[in-house]
CSV table of C-alpha atoms in Angstrom, one decimal:
chain,number,residue,atom,x,y,z
V,12,MET,CA,0.1,-133.6,131.5
V,13,ASN,CA,-0.8,-131.6,134.6
V,14,THR,CA,-2.5,-129.0,132.4
V,15,ALA,CA,-4.5,-131.7,130.6
V,16,PHE,CA,-5.5,-133.3,134.0
V,17,ARG,CA,-6.6,-130.0,135.4
V,18,PHE,CA,-8.6,-129.3,132.2
V,19,ASP,CA,-10.3,-132.6,132.6
V,20,GLN,CA,-11.2,-131.8,136.2
V,21,VAL,CA,-12.7,-128.5,135.1
V,22,LEU,CA,-14.8,-130.2,132.4
V,23,HIS,CA,-15.9,-132.8,134.9
V,24,TRP,CA,-16.9,-130.2,137.4
V,25,LEU,CA,-18.8,-128.2,134.7
V,26,ALA,CA,-20.6,-131.3,133.8
V,27,ASN,CA,-21.4,-132.6,137.3
V,28,GLY,CA,-20.7,-129.9,139.8
V,29,TYR,CA,-19.6,-130.5,143.4
V,30,LEU,CA,-22.4,-132.9,144.2
V,31,ASN,CA,-22.3,-135.0,141.0
V,32,TRP,CA,-26.1,-135.7,141.3
V,33,ALA,CA,-28.3,-137.5,138.8
V,34,TRP,CA,-30.9,-135.5,136.8
V,35,TRP,CA,-33.7,-136.7,139.0
V,36,GLN,CA,-32.0,-135.6,142.2
V,37,ILE,CA,-31.4,-132.1,140.7
V,38,LEU,CA,-35.1,-132.0,139.8
V,39,ILE,CA,-36.2,-132.9,143.3
V,40,PHE,CA,-33.8,-130.2,144.7
V,41,THR,CA,-35.3,-127.6,142.3
V,42,LEU,CA,-38.9,-128.5,143.4
V,43,ILE,CA,-38.0,-128.3,147.0
V,44,VAL,CA,-36.2,-125.0,146.9
V,45,THR,CA,-38.9,-123.4,144.7
V,46,HIS,CA,-41.5,-124.6,147.2
V,47,ILE,CA,-39.6,-123.1,150.1
V,48,THR,CA,-39.6,-119.8,148.2
V,49,ILE,CA,-43.4,-120.1,147.7
V,50,ALA,CA,-43.8,-120.9,151.4
V,51,GLY,CA,-41.7,-117.8,152.2
V,52,VAL,CA,-43.9,-115.6,150.0
V,53,THR,CA,-47.3,-116.8,151.2
V,54,ILE,CA,-46.4,-117.1,154.9
V,55,PHE,CA,-43.9,-114.3,155.5
V,56,LEU,CA,-44.5,-111.7,152.8
V,57,HIS,CA,-48.3,-112.2,152.3
V,58,ARG,CA,-50.0,-113.4,155.5
V,59,CYS,CA,-47.5,-112.1,158.0
V,60,GLN,CA,-46.2,-108.8,156.6
V,61,ALA,CA,-48.9,-107.6,154.2
V,62,HIS,CA,-52.0,-108.6,156.3
V,63,ARG,CA,-50.7,-109.2,159.8
V,64,ALA,CA,-52.7,-112.4,160.0
V,65,LEU,CA,-49.9,-114.0,162.1
V,66,ASP,CA,-46.7,-113.2,163.9
V,67,LEU,CA,-43.5,-115.1,163.3
V,68,HIS,CA,-40.7,-115.9,165.7
V,69,PRO,CA,-37.5,-114.0,164.9
V,70,ILE,CA,-35.9,-117.3,163.8
V,71,ALA,CA,-38.6,-118.0,161.2
V,72,SER,CA,-38.8,-114.4,160.2
V,73,HIS,CA,-35.0,-114.1,159.6
V,74,PHE,CA,-34.9,-117.4,157.8
V,75,PHE,CA,-37.6,-116.3,155.3
V,76,ARG,CA,-36.0,-112.9,154.8
V,77,PHE,CA,-32.7,-114.4,154.0
V,78,TRP,CA,-34.1,-117.1,151.8
V,79,LEU,CA,-36.2,-114.6,149.8
V,80,TRP,CA,-33.2,-112.3,149.4
V,81,LEU,CA,-31.3,-115.3,147.9
V,82,THR,CA,-34.1,-116.6,145.7
V,83,THR,CA,-36.1,-113.6,144.6
V,84,GLY,CA,-34.3,-110.3,145.4
V,85,MET,CA,-37.6,-108.9,146.5
V,86,VAL,CA,-37.7,-106.2,149.2
V,87,THR,CA,-40.2,-106.8,152.0
V,88,LYS,CA,-41.5,-103.2,152.2
V,89,GLU,CA,-42.0,-103.0,148.4
V,90,TRP,CA,-43.8,-106.3,148.2
V,91,ALA,CA,-46.1,-105.5,151.2
V,92,SER,CA,-46.8,-102.0,149.8
V,93,VAL,CA,-47.8,-103.2,146.4
V,94,HIS,CA,-50.0,-105.9,147.7
V,95,ARG,CA,-51.8,-103.6,150.2
V,96,LYS,CA,-52.4,-101.1,147.5
V,97,HIS,CA,-53.9,-103.9,145.3
V,98,HIS,CA,-56.4,-104.7,148.1
V,99,ALA,CA,-57.2,-101.0,148.7
V,100,LYS,CA,-57.7,-100.2,145.0
V,101,CYS,CA,-58.8,-103.6,143.7
V,102,GLU,CA,-60.1,-103.7,140.1
V,103,THR,CA,-59.7,-99.9,139.7
V,104,ILE,CA,-57.4,-97.9,137.5
V,105,ASP,CA,-55.1,-97.5,140.5
V,106,ASP,CA,-54.8,-101.3,141.1
V,107,PRO,CA,-51.2,-102.2,140.3
V,108,HIS,CA,-52.2,-105.4,138.6
V,109,SER,CA,-55.8,-106.0,137.8
V,110,PRO,CA,-56.6,-108.2,134.7
V,111,GLN,CA,-60.1,-106.6,134.8
V,112,VAL,CA,-58.5,-103.3,133.9
V,113,LEU,CA,-55.2,-104.2,132.2
V,114,GLY,CA,-56.3,-107.4,130.5
V,115,ILE,CA,-55.4,-111.0,131.3
V,116,GLN,CA,-52.7,-111.2,128.6
V,117,THR,CA,-50.9,-108.2,130.1
V,118,LEU,CA,-50.8,-109.9,133.6
V,119,LEU,CA,-49.6,-113.2,132.2
V,120,THR,CA,-46.8,-111.7,130.1
V,121,ARG,CA,-45.8,-108.6,132.1
V,122,GLY,CA,-46.9,-109.3,135.6
V,123,ALA,CA,-43.4,-109.0,137.1
V,124,GLU,CA,-42.9,-105.8,135.1
V,125,LEU,CA,-46.1,-104.3,136.6
V,126,TYR,CA,-44.9,-105.2,140.1
V,127,LYS,CA,-41.5,-103.6,139.6
V,128,LYS,CA,-43.1,-100.4,138.2
V,129,GLU,CA,-45.3,-100.0,141.3
V,130,ALA,CA,-42.5,-101.0,143.7
V,131,ALA,CA,-40.5,-98.0,142.4
V,132,ASN,CA,-43.4,-95.7,143.3
V,133,SER,CA,-42.2,-93.8,146.4
V,134,GLU,CA,-45.7,-92.6,147.2
V,135,THR,CA,-47.0,-96.2,147.3
V,136,LEU,CA,-44.1,-97.2,149.7
V,137,GLU,CA,-44.8,-94.2,151.9
V,138,LYS,CA,-48.5,-94.8,152.2
V,139,PHE,CA,-48.7,-98.6,152.3
V,140,GLY,CA,-45.3,-99.7,153.6
V,141,HIS,CA,-45.8,-99.2,157.4
V,142,GLY,CA,-44.8,-102.0,159.8
V,143,THR,CA,-42.3,-103.8,157.6
V,144,PRO,CA,-38.8,-104.7,158.8
V,145,ASP,CA,-36.7,-101.6,159.5
V,146,ASP,CA,-33.6,-103.0,161.1
V,147,TRP,CA,-29.9,-102.8,160.3
V,148,ILE,CA,-29.8,-105.9,158.2
V,149,GLU,CA,-32.7,-104.7,156.1
V,150,HIS,CA,-31.1,-101.3,155.4
V,151,ASN,CA,-27.6,-102.5,154.9
V,152,ILE,CA,-28.0,-105.8,153.1
V,153,TYR,CA,-31.4,-106.9,151.9
V,154,SER,CA,-32.6,-103.5,150.6
V,155,LYS,CA,-29.2,-102.0,149.7
V,156,PHE,CA,-27.9,-105.1,147.9
V,157,SER,CA,-31.2,-106.7,146.7
V,158,TRP,CA,-29.8,-108.2,143.5
V,159,GLN,CA,-26.6,-109.5,145.1
V,160,GLY,CA,-28.7,-112.2,146.8
V,161,VAL,CA,-29.8,-113.8,143.6
V,162,ALA,CA,-26.2,-113.5,142.2
V,163,LEU,CA,-25.0,-115.4,145.2
V,164,MET,CA,-27.7,-118.0,144.5
V,165,LEU,CA,-26.4,-118.4,141.0
V,166,ILE,CA,-22.9,-119.0,142.2
V,167,ILE,CA,-24.2,-121.6,144.7
V,168,ASP,CA,-26.2,-123.4,142.0
V,169,ILE,CA,-23.3,-123.6,139.6
V,170,PHE,CA,-20.9,-124.8,142.3
V,171,LEU,CA,-23.3,-127.5,143.4
V,172,PHE,CA,-24.5,-128.7,139.9
V,173,GLY,CA,-22.1,-127.4,137.3
V,174,ALA,CA,-23.4,-126.0,134.1
V,175,ILE,CA,-26.9,-127.3,134.7
V,176,GLY,CA,-27.0,-125.1,137.8
V,177,LEU,CA,-27.7,-122.2,135.3
V,178,THR,CA,-31.0,-123.9,134.5
V,179,VAL,CA,-31.8,-124.5,138.2
V,180,TRP,CA,-31.2,-120.9,138.9
V,181,ALA,CA,-33.3,-119.7,136.0
V,182,VAL,CA,-36.2,-121.8,137.2
V,183,GLN,CA,-35.8,-120.3,140.7
V,184,MET,CA,-35.8,-116.8,139.2
V,185,LEU,CA,-38.9,-117.5,137.1
V,186,TRP,CA,-40.9,-119.3,139.8
V,187,ILE,CA,-42.4,-116.2,141.5
V,188,PRO,CA,-42.9,-114.0,138.4
V,189,VAL,CA,-44.8,-116.9,136.8
V,190,THR,CA,-46.8,-118.3,139.7
V,191,ALA,CA,-47.5,-115.2,141.7
V,192,ALA,CA,-47.3,-112.2,139.4
V,193,GLY,CA,-48.8,-114.1,136.5
V,194,VAL,CA,-51.0,-116.9,137.7
V,195,ILE,CA,-52.3,-115.5,141.0
V,196,ASN,CA,-52.5,-111.8,140.1
V,197,GLY,CA,-53.8,-112.7,136.7
V,198,ILE,CA,-55.8,-115.9,136.6
V,199,GLY,CA,-56.8,-115.4,140.2
V,200,HIS,CA,-58.9,-112.4,139.1
V,201,PHE,CA,-60.1,-113.8,135.8
V,202,TRP,CA,-61.0,-117.5,135.9
V,203,GLY,CA,-62.1,-120.0,138.5
V,204,TYR,CA,-64.9,-120.4,141.0
V,205,ARG,CA,-66.2,-118.1,143.8
V,206,ASN,CA,-67.3,-119.2,147.2
V,207,TYR,CA,-68.2,-115.6,148.1
V,208,ASP,CA,-69.5,-112.6,146.2
V,209,CYS,CA,-67.0,-110.1,147.5
V,210,GLU,CA,-66.5,-106.7,146.1
V,211,ASP,CA,-63.9,-107.6,143.5
V,212,ALA,CA,-63.4,-110.2,140.7
V,213,SER,CA,-61.2,-112.6,142.7
V,214,ARG,CA,-61.5,-116.3,141.9
V,215,ASN,CA,-60.4,-119.6,143.5
V,216,ILE,CA,-58.2,-121.2,140.8
V,217,MET,CA,-58.6,-124.7,142.3
V,218,PRO,CA,-59.7,-126.1,145.7
V,219,TRP,CA,-56.3,-127.6,146.5
V,220,GLY,CA,-53.6,-125.0,147.2
V,221,ILE,CA,-50.4,-126.9,147.0
V,222,LEU,CA,-48.2,-125.8,144.1
V,223,ILE,CA,-48.5,-122.1,145.0
V,224,GLY,CA,-48.7,-122.5,148.8
V,225,GLY,CA,-52.5,-122.1,149.1
V,226,GLU,CA,-52.6,-118.8,147.1
V,227,GLU,CA,-54.8,-120.7,144.6
V,228,LEU,CA,-57.7,-119.9,147.0
V,229,HIS,CA,-57.7,-116.3,146.0
V,230,ASN,CA,-61.5,-115.5,146.3
V,231,ASN,CA,-61.4,-116.8,149.9
V,232,HIS,CA,-58.4,-114.6,150.6
V,233,HIS,CA,-60.0,-111.4,149.2
V,234,THR,CA,-63.1,-112.1,151.2
V,235,PHE,CA,-61.2,-112.6,154.4
V,236,ALA,CA,-58.0,-110.7,153.7
V,237,THR,CA,-56.7,-110.8,157.3
V,238,SER,CA,-57.2,-114.5,157.8
V,239,ALA,CA,-54.1,-116.7,158.2
V,240,LYS,CA,-56.1,-119.6,156.7
V,241,LEU,CA,-57.1,-119.4,153.0
V,242,SER,CA,-59.3,-122.5,152.8
V,243,SER,CA,-62.9,-122.3,153.9
V,244,LYS,CA,-64.8,-125.3,152.6
V,245,TRP,CA,-64.3,-128.9,153.8
V,246,TYR,CA,-63.0,-130.0,150.4
V,247,GLU,CA,-60.4,-127.2,150.1
V,248,PHE,CA,-56.8,-127.6,151.2
V,249,ASP,CA,-54.3,-124.8,152.0
V,250,ILE,CA,-50.8,-126.2,152.4
V,251,GLY,CA,-49.6,-122.8,153.7
V,252,TRP,CA,-52.0,-123.1,156.6
V,253,LEU,CA,-50.6,-126.6,157.3
V,254,TYR,CA,-47.1,-125.2,157.5
V,255,ILE,CA,-48.4,-122.4,159.8
V,256,GLN,CA,-50.0,-124.9,162.1
V,257,MET,CA,-46.8,-126.9,162.2
V,258,MET,CA,-44.8,-123.8,163.0
V,259,SER,CA,-47.3,-122.8,165.7
V,260,ALA,CA,-46.9,-126.2,167.4
V,261,VAL,CA,-43.2,-125.5,168.0
V,262,GLY,CA,-43.6,-121.9,168.9
V,263,LEU,CA,-42.4,-120.4,165.6
V,264,ALA,CA,-45.7,-118.8,164.6
V,265,THR,CA,-48.7,-117.2,166.4
V,266,VAL,CA,-52.0,-117.0,164.5
V,267,LYS,CA,-53.8,-113.6,165.1
V,268,LYS,CA,-56.9,-114.1,163.0
V,269,THR,CA,-58.8,-116.5,160.8
V,270,SER,CA,-62.0,-116.2,158.9
V,271,PRO,CA,-65.2,-116.1,161.1
V,272,LYS,CA,-67.0,-119.4,161.6
V,273,PRO,CA,-70.8,-119.3,162.2
V,274,VAL,CA,-71.8,-120.2,165.7
V,275,MET,CA,-75.4,-121.4,166.0
V,276,SER,CA,-77.5,-121.2,169.1
V,277,ASP,CA,-81.1,-122.2,169.9
V,278,LEU,CA,-83.8,-120.3,168.0
V,279,ARG,CA,-84.4,-116.9,169.5
V,280,PRO,CA,-85.9,-113.5,168.5
V,281,ALA,CA,-83.5,-111.3,166.5
V,282,ASP,CA,-81.5,-109.1,168.9
V,283,GLN,CA,-78.3,-107.1,168.9
V,284,GLY,CA,-76.2,-110.2,169.3
V,285,THR,CA,-77.9,-111.7,166.3
V,286,LEU,CA,-77.2,-108.5,164.3
V,287,GLU,CA,-73.5,-108.5,165.2
V,288,ALA,CA,-73.2,-112.2,164.3
V,289,ILE,CA,-74.9,-111.7,161.0
V,290,ILE,CA,-72.7,-108.7,160.1
V,291,ALA,CA,-69.6,-110.7,161.0
V,292,ASN,CA,-70.7,-113.7,158.9
V,293,ARG,CA,-72.3,-111.6,156.1
V,294,TYR,CA,-70.3,-113.3,153.3
V,295,GLU,CA,-71.2,-116.8,154.4
V,296,ILE,CA,-74.9,-115.7,154.9
V,297,MET,CA,-75.1,-114.2,151.4
V,298,ALA,CA,-73.4,-117.3,149.9
V,299,ARG,CA,-76.1,-119.4,151.6
V,300,TYR,CA,-78.9,-117.1,150.4
V,301,SER,CA,-77.5,-117.4,146.9
V,302,LYS,CA,-77.8,-121.2,147.1
V,303,THR,CA,-81.4,-120.8,148.4
V,304,LEU,CA,-82.1,-118.5,145.5
V,305,ARG,CA,-80.7,-120.9,142.9
V,306,ARG,CA,-82.7,-123.8,144.3
V,307,PHE,CA,-85.9,-121.6,144.3
V,308,PHE,CA,-85.2,-120.5,140.7
V,309,SER,CA,-84.6,-124.1,139.5
V,310,ASN,CA,-87.9,-125.2,141.0
V,311,GLU,CA,-89.8,-122.2,139.4
V,312,VAL,CA,-88.3,-122.9,136.0
V,313,GLN,CA,-90.4,-126.1,135.8
V,314,HIS,CA,-93.5,-124.0,135.9
V,315,MET,CA,-92.7,-120.9,133.8
V,316,GLN,CA,-91.3,-120.9,130.3
V,317,VAL,CA,-90.0,-117.4,130.5
V,318,LEU,CA,-87.7,-118.4,133.3
V,319,ALA,CA,-86.6,-121.6,131.4
V,320,GLY,CA,-85.2,-119.4,128.6
V,321,HIS,CA,-82.7,-117.9,131.0
V,322,LEU,CA,-81.7,-121.1,132.8
V,323,SER,CA,-78.4,-121.6,131.1
V,324,ASP,CA,-77.0,-118.2,132.2
V,325,ALA,CA,-79.1,-117.2,135.2
V,326,ARG,CA,-77.2,-119.4,137.6
V,327,SER,CA,-74.0,-117.4,136.9
V,328,TRP,CA,-75.5,-114.0,137.5
V,329,LEU,CA,-78.8,-114.2,139.3
V,330,CYS,CA,-77.0,-114.4,142.7
V,331,LYS,CA,-74.5,-111.7,142.1
V,332,ASP,CA,-74.6,-108.4,144.1
V,333,GLU,CA,-76.8,-106.2,141.8
V,334,THR,CA,-74.2,-103.4,141.9
V,335,ARG,CA,-71.8,-105.7,140.0
V,336,LEU,CA,-74.2,-106.7,137.3
V,337,SER,CA,-73.8,-105.5,133.7
V,338,GLU,CA,-76.5,-103.5,132.1
V,339,GLU,CA,-77.5,-106.6,130.1
V,340,GLU,CA,-77.7,-108.7,133.2
V,341,LYS,CA,-79.8,-106.1,135.0
V,342,LEU,CA,-82.3,-106.1,132.1
V,343,LYS,CA,-82.5,-109.9,132.3
V,344,LEU,CA,-83.0,-109.8,136.1
V,345,GLU,CA,-85.8,-107.3,135.7
V,346,GLU,CA,-87.4,-109.5,133.0
V,347,LEU,CA,-87.3,-112.5,135.4
V,348,ILE,CA,-88.7,-110.8,138.5
V,349,SER,CA,-91.5,-109.1,136.5
V,350,ALA,CA,-92.6,-112.5,135.3
V,351,ASN,CA,-92.6,-114.1,138.8
V,352,THR,CA,-93.8,-112.4,141.9
V,353,GLN,CA,-92.3,-114.9,144.2
V,354,LEU,CA,-88.9,-114.5,142.6
V,355,ARG,CA,-89.3,-110.7,142.9
V,356,LYS,CA,-90.0,-111.3,146.6
V,357,MET,CA,-86.8,-113.3,147.0
V,358,ILE,CA,-84.7,-110.6,145.3
V,359,GLU,CA,-86.3,-107.7,147.2
V,360,MET,CA,-85.7,-109.5,150.5
V,361,ARG,CA,-82.0,-110.0,149.6
V,362,ARG,CA,-81.7,-106.3,148.9
V,363,GLU,CA,-83.2,-105.5,152.3
V,364,LEU,CA,-81.0,-107.9,154.1
V,365,GLN,CA,-77.9,-106.4,152.6
V,366,MET,CA,-78.9,-103.0,153.9
V,367,LEU,CA,-78.1,-104.2,157.4
V,368,TRP,CA,-74.4,-104.0,156.8
V,369,GLY,CA,-74.4,-101.3,154.0
V,370,ARG,CA,-73.5,-97.7,154.6
V,371,SER,CA,-76.2,-96.2,156.7
V,372,ASN,CA,-76.9,-93.5,159.4
V,373,ALA,CA,-79.1,-96.0,161.3
V,374,THR,CA,-78.4,-96.7,164.9
V,375,ARG,CA,-77.8,-100.2,166.3
V,376,GLU,CA,-81.3,-100.1,167.7
V,377,GLN,CA,-82.8,-99.2,164.4
V,378,LEU,CA,-80.8,-101.9,162.6
V,379,VAL,CA,-82.0,-104.5,165.2
V,380,SER,CA,-85.6,-103.4,164.5
V,381,GLN,CA,-85.0,-103.7,160.8
V,382,LEU,CA,-83.6,-107.2,161.2
V,383,HIS,CA,-86.5,-108.2,163.4
V,384,ALA,CA,-89.0,-106.9,160.9
V,385,TRP,CA,-87.1,-108.7,158.0
V,386,CYS,CA,-87.3,-112.0,159.8
V,387,GLN,CA,-91.0,-111.5,160.5
V,388,ARG,CA,-91.8,-110.7,156.9
V,389,ALA,CA,-89.7,-113.7,155.7
V,390,GLU,CA,-91.5,-116.1,158.0
V,391,ASP,CA,-94.9,-114.7,157.0
V,392,SER,CA,-94.1,-114.6,153.3
V,393,GLY,CA,-95.6,-118.0,152.5
V,394,LEU,CA,-92.3,-119.0,150.8
V,395,THR,CA,-90.8,-122.0,152.5
V,396,SER,CA,-87.3,-121.0,151.3
V,397,LEU,CA,-87.5,-117.6,153.0
V,398,ARG,CA,-89.0,-119.0,156.1
V,399,ASP,CA,-86.3,-121.6,156.6
V,400,PHE,CA,-83.6,-119.1,155.9
V,401,SER,CA,-85.0,-116.7,158.5
V,402,LEU,CA,-85.2,-119.4,161.1
V,403,ARG,CA,-81.6,-120.2,160.6
V,404,LEU,CA,-80.7,-116.5,160.6
V,405,ARG,CA,-82.2,-116.1,164.1
V,406,ARG,CA,-79.9,-118.8,165.4
V,407,TYR,CA,-76.6,-117.0,164.6
V,408,ALA,CA,-74.8,-116.1,167.8
């Protein structure tokens, strides 16, 4: 009888675990713990360790390190190294996980495998792993016994929930490989919208970064990599930034850098201060110029049939940096500007403006002179769009 009683107890425990929770309570628990993991990745691994956008209080830092050891088994130095190399070699053959090079299907199905392969590259760790935790607990527990953390998490889940704990644990183990290695590293460089025409193929997957901690705003991040805040438009939301602000309010985080915000002054002649402000805000300025160019093009379409033939696709490539246009797009651009002298003027003025922050041997004084001349030509061009843009440009401070 005692044996039968004990057997019933074991069966009951396997079915319900220590907590004996209903299915919806277990679901809520799973969503909470996976979200904490996402928060740990975006706040600690990504923004703090990889990009140094903020500093964390030791309490917060040690919590995230322990939690990520339990729920992912990832080593901080490895993660930061792989991510830094991704930024340094983005969209090239040396990028550890570019869908533009390897294909989107590869990233979605083998994203975690690509990460592990690069994390095992000692040269990558040596070159890109500086400044990550190098203390006793890192060497003797987190790095030395990286898989034991997730094994402990498995025991905890089974103890709390019984057999269903296996499913909870499996979801926890898949959460980062699917959302980060697959969705962000894959879709984040393949599909979505772009606020800024930065040098790579990064995209914002959606304007509300909640499920993946704000990492959905990937184009914003690649444009301002060292910013602790990933949202940049009024309609965008970065829940990771909300958590950072809450932590800052109680002394657990210190923000070091965010993306530059334009500061406008009274209208003045272009000078060195204007030049420095323009260079600092160049991505925002070029995004604004792109909008000006699109509006100008749409107005001109009404008057020229040759432009109307390209209306459907021109809006997607007309405002790209010309160095990133395909050969077909370059031919279309040349056809457009050869048919409209005003559009040619707009394109040429964009090229000249970009030269202010491109690689050059020009001195600061020469660049200021070029900026002053650019503004003068824009305001004398007879094009209202260019004139208005130049007047705004001269207000940057």
